[in-house]
């Protein structure tokens, strides 16, 4: 069965721009979580969506937002990009809490 | 709030030697605990999970972990390291009940020396 698909894999953006990342979960998984991974901070929780509702949110500024569609696909958006937003953004889908299947991530570079 | 602490950001072992990666958790209620592995340029893969059943949990690739409530620990072990075990390992915790997020540790990079 297909895994979690994240697109694009790599992205280069300029400061001040905005970006949208996409995540398609495993079929049947209704929970989608997003994490930001950086060498200095490790894995930081962004948000979790379940059946189109945001169920949990991490401590990120309002520039970070997300949504989930009726087919469970999820997008996250970052507006007014800053250099510090450069990171690997990971999406994970699950049936049970913590039993995540991760995508390969989107590596965002802000220049 | 829950948290995990991984002792040692880098661990080196010889091929064939015991692998021991340490994780201590902090939780106000019984937690769920997880170990994940990440290979370069990939996402994380679940190795094993503890959800209050057996305290000794066996996972994939020969790894296992033991939940010790008295020590608030959930260390990951493997009797004999393989070169293919070189990766970064993450311990994670989630509270039981309700819709709780999963919190990850800062990771331990395992180097296997031939």
Short mmCIF file of C-alpha atoms in Angstrom, two decimals:
data_model
loop_
_atom_site.label_atom_id
_atom_site.label_comp_id
_atom_site.label_asym_id
_atom_site.label_seq_id
_atom_site.Cartn_x
_atom_site.Cartn_y
_atom_site.Cartn_z
CA UNK A 1 0.00 0.00 0.00
CA UNK A 2 1.17 3.52 -0.73
CA UNK A 3 2.99 5.39 2.03
CA UNK A 4 2.73 9.01 3.08
CA UNK A 5 3.52 11.28 0.16
CA UNK A 6 4.91 14.74 0.65
CA UNK A 7 5.36 17.22 -2.16
CA UNK A 8 7.55 18.86 -3.14
CA UNK A 9 10.69 17.15 -1.79
CA UNK A 10 12.84 20.26 -2.07
CA UNK A 11 11.97 23.92 -2.17
CA UNK A 12 13.96 27.13 -2.25
CA UNK A 13 12.16 30.34 -1.39
CA UNK A 14 13.12 33.95 -0.74
CA UNK A 15 12.54 35.76 2.54
CA UNK A 16 9.09 37.31 2.65
CA UNK A 17 7.52 34.82 0.26
CA UNK A 18 4.95 32.25 1.26
CA UNK A 19 4.98 28.51 0.69
CA UNK A 20 2.47 25.66 0.69
CA UNK A 21 3.47 22.08 1.41
CA UNK A 22 1.30 19.09 0.69
CA UNK A 23 0.84 15.74 2.41
CA UNK A 24 -1.19 12.75 1.29
CA UNK A 25 -1.67 10.26 4.14
CA UNK A 26 -1.99 6.52 3.99
CA UNK A 27 -5.41 5.51 2.79
CA UNK A 28 -7.75 5.19 5.75
CA UNK A 29 -5.66 7.34 8.09
CA UNK A 30 -7.67 10.34 9.23
CA UNK A 31 -5.04 11.88 11.51
CA UNK A 32 -2.26 13.96 9.97
CA UNK A 33 0.45 15.65 12.03
CA UNK A 34 3.15 18.07 10.94
CA UNK A 35 6.60 18.51 12.45
CA UNK A 36 9.48 20.87 11.78
CA UNK A 37 12.93 19.30 12.05
CA UNK A 38 16.08 21.39 12.41
CA UNK A 39 19.56 20.43 13.62
CA UNK A 40 19.33 22.80 16.58
CA UNK A 41 15.77 22.24 17.74
CA UNK A 42 15.09 18.66 16.73
CA UNK A 43 11.50 17.72 15.96
CA UNK A 44 9.02 20.41 16.87
CA UNK A 45 5.28 19.74 16.71
CA UNK A 46 3.37 22.10 14.46
CA UNK A 47 -0.20 20.81 14.40
CA UNK A 48 -2.43 17.79 14.07
CA UNK A 49 -5.57 17.44 12.00
CA UNK A 50 -8.27 14.82 12.33
CA UNK A 51 -11.29 14.68 10.07
CA UNK A 52 -10.66 18.23 8.82
CA UNK A 53 -10.42 19.68 12.35
CA UNK A 54 -7.27 20.96 14.00
CA UNK A 55 -7.00 18.85 17.12
CA UNK A 56 -3.67 20.07 18.51
CA UNK A 57 -1.36 22.98 17.86
CA UNK A 58 2.26 23.58 18.76
CA UNK A 59 3.97 26.79 19.77
CA UNK A 60 4.57 28.34 16.39
CA UNK A 61 3.65 31.85 15.25
CA UNK A 62 0.48 32.49 13.29
CA UNK A 63 2.51 32.57 10.06
CA UNK A 64 2.29 28.77 10.19
CA UNK A 65 -1.11 27.40 9.30
CA UNK A 66 -2.60 24.24 7.98
CA UNK A 67 -5.74 22.56 6.84
CA UNK A 68 -7.09 19.14 6.04
CA UNK A 69 -9.44 18.24 3.24
CA UNK A 70 -12.30 15.75 3.21
CA UNK A 71 -10.04 13.12 1.61
CA UNK A 72 -7.62 13.54 4.56
CA UNK A 73 -4.95 15.21 2.44
CA UNK A 74 -3.35 18.06 4.32
CA UNK A 75 -1.52 21.23 3.46
CA UNK A 76 0.55 23.55 5.57
CA UNK A 77 1.30 27.12 4.69
CA UNK A 78 4.01 29.43 5.90
CA UNK A 79 3.63 33.11 5.10
CA UNK A 80 6.26 35.85 5.22
CA UNK A 81 9.12 33.37 5.23
CA UNK A 82 12.13 34.00 7.46
CA UNK A 83 15.61 32.53 7.23
CA UNK A 84 14.91 30.56 10.40
CA UNK A 85 12.08 28.70 8.69
CA UNK A 86 14.63 26.68 6.75
CA UNK A 87 14.03 23.11 7.88
CA UNK A 88 12.82 19.67 6.99
CA UNK A 89 9.04 19.59 7.31
CA UNK A 90 7.69 16.16 8.09
CA UNK A 91 4.15 14.94 7.79
CA UNK A 92 2.93 11.83 9.57
CA UNK A 93 -0.36 10.00 9.37
CA UNK A 94 -1.75 7.55 11.89
CA UNK A 95 -4.67 5.44 12.99
CA UNK A 96 -3.54 5.35 16.61
CA UNK A 97 -1.75 8.03 18.63
CA UNK A 98 1.97 7.99 18.05
CA UNK A 99 1.91 5.06 15.68
CA UNK A 100 3.01 7.35 12.92
CA UNK A 101 3.94 6.67 9.36
CA UNK A 102 6.13 9.52 8.22
CA UNK A 103 6.66 10.89 4.76
CA UNK A 104 10.15 11.62 3.47
CA UNK A 105 9.67 15.30 4.17
CA UNK A 106 9.94 18.56 2.32
CA UNK A 107 13.26 20.32 2.70
CA UNK A 108 12.63 24.06 2.65
CA UNK A 109 15.50 26.47 2.20
CA UNK A 110 14.85 30.17 2.68
CA UNK A 111 17.42 32.50 1.15
CA UNK B 1 3.09 18.29 30.10
CA UNK B 2 5.25 15.42 28.92
CA UNK B 3 8.86 15.33 27.79
CA UNK B 4 11.67 12.92 26.99
CA UNK B 5 15.39 13.25 27.49
CA UNK B 6 17.82 11.28 25.40
CA UNK B 7 21.22 10.92 27.00
CA UNK B 8 24.03 11.25 24.49
CA UNK B 9 23.56 12.95 21.15
CA UNK B 10 26.16 10.62 19.62
CA UNK B 11 26.87 6.98 20.47
CA UNK B 12 29.53 4.81 18.84
CA UNK B 13 29.64 1.03 19.07
CA UNK B 14 31.66 -1.64 17.33
CA UNK B 15 29.94 -3.98 14.92
CA UNK B 16 28.65 -6.94 16.92
CA UNK B 17 28.60 -5.05 20.22
CA UNK B 18 25.58 -4.25 22.37
CA UNK B 19 23.61 -1.17 21.42
CA UNK B 20 22.14 0.83 24.32
CA UNK B 21 20.39 4.13 23.67
CA UNK B 22 19.00 5.88 26.73
CA UNK B 23 15.68 7.63 27.12
CA UNK B 24 14.07 9.04 30.24
CA UNK B 25 10.57 10.45 30.24
CA UNK B 26 8.61 12.87 32.32
CA UNK B 27 4.88 12.47 32.51
CA UNK B 28 2.18 13.23 35.04
CA UNK B 29 0.14 10.22 33.96
CA UNK B 30 1.02 6.83 32.44
CA UNK B 31 2.47 7.55 29.04
CA UNK B 32 2.69 5.93 25.67
CA UNK B 33 6.34 5.64 24.63
CA UNK B 34 7.90 5.14 21.22
CA UNK B 35 11.24 4.69 19.50
CA UNK B 36 11.72 5.86 15.93
CA UNK B 37 14.68 5.58 13.56
CA UNK B 38 15.64 8.04 10.84
CA UNK B 39 18.02 7.26 8.00
CA UNK B 40 19.64 10.12 6.05
CA UNK B 41 17.25 12.07 3.84
CA UNK B 42 14.28 10.05 5.00
CA UNK B 43 11.37 10.39 7.36
CA UNK B 44 11.12 8.55 10.66
CA UNK B 45 10.17 4.89 10.95
CA UNK B 46 8.51 3.38 14.02
CA UNK B 47 10.74 0.78 15.71
CA UNK B 48 8.52 -0.09 18.66
CA UNK B 49 5.94 1.29 21.06
CA UNK B 50 4.84 0.83 24.67
CA UNK B 51 1.15 1.26 25.44
CA UNK B 52 0.87 -0.14 28.98
CA UNK B 53 0.78 -3.82 28.08
CA UNK B 54 4.02 -5.80 28.47
CA UNK B 55 6.91 -3.77 29.91
CA UNK B 56 9.42 -5.42 27.56
CA UNK B 57 8.59 -4.41 24.03
CA UNK B 58 10.10 -6.06 20.97
CA UNK B 59 10.38 -4.13 17.75
CA UNK B 60 11.67 -4.46 14.25
CA UNK B 61 15.28 -5.14 13.23
CA UNK B 62 16.07 -6.94 16.51
CA UNK B 63 15.55 -3.91 18.76
CA UNK B 64 13.73 -4.01 22.09
CA UNK B 65 13.02 -1.59 24.92
CA UNK B 66 11.99 -2.01 28.54
CA UNK B 67 9.60 0.32 30.32
CA UNK B 68 10.77 0.93 33.90
CA UNK B 69 8.34 3.07 35.81
CA UNK B 70 10.54 3.34 38.91
CA UNK B 71 13.36 4.77 36.80
CA UNK B 72 11.10 6.64 34.34
CA UNK B 73 13.17 5.08 31.60
CA UNK B 74 12.57 3.45 28.24
CA UNK B 75 16.03 2.49 26.97
CA UNK B 76 16.49 0.93 23.54
CA UNK B 77 18.76 -2.09 23.15
CA UNK B 78 20.00 -4.50 20.52
CA UNK B 79 22.33 -7.40 21.39
CA UNK B 80 24.56 -7.13 18.33
CA UNK B 81 25.03 -4.02 16.21
CA UNK B 82 25.03 -4.20 12.41
CA UNK B 83 26.48 -1.61 10.07
CA UNK B 84 22.96 -1.01 8.78
CA UNK B 85 21.91 0.19 12.27
CA UNK B 86 23.82 3.44 11.78
CA UNK B 87 21.10 6.10 11.88
CA UNK B 88 19.51 8.62 14.20
CA UNK B 89 17.13 7.33 16.86
CA UNK B 90 14.36 9.28 18.50
CA UNK B 91 12.46 8.52 21.67
CA UNK B 92 8.95 9.96 21.90
CA UNK B 93 6.17 10.24 24.46
CA UNK B 94 2.48 10.89 24.43
CA UNK B 95 0.02 11.07 27.29
CA UNK B 96 -2.83 8.61 27.42
CA UNK B 97 -6.35 9.85 27.18
CA UNK B 98 -7.77 12.56 25.00
CA UNK B 99 -6.08 14.01 21.97
CA UNK B 100 -2.49 14.36 23.05
CA UNK B 101 0.39 15.37 20.82
CA UNK B 102 3.52 13.28 20.52
CA UNK B 103 6.69 14.90 21.86
CA UNK B 104 10.05 13.77 20.52
CA UNK B 105 13.46 13.75 22.12
CA UNK B 106 16.42 15.47 20.51
CA UNK B 107 17.74 12.27 18.97
CA UNK B 108 20.82 10.07 19.28
CA UNK B 109 23.04 9.42 16.29
CA UNK B 110 24.37 5.88 16.33
CA UNK B 111 27.69 5.19 14.64
CA UNK B 112 28.68 1.56 14.05
CA UNK B 113 32.40 0.99 13.68
CA UNK B 114 33.50 -1.98 11.57
#
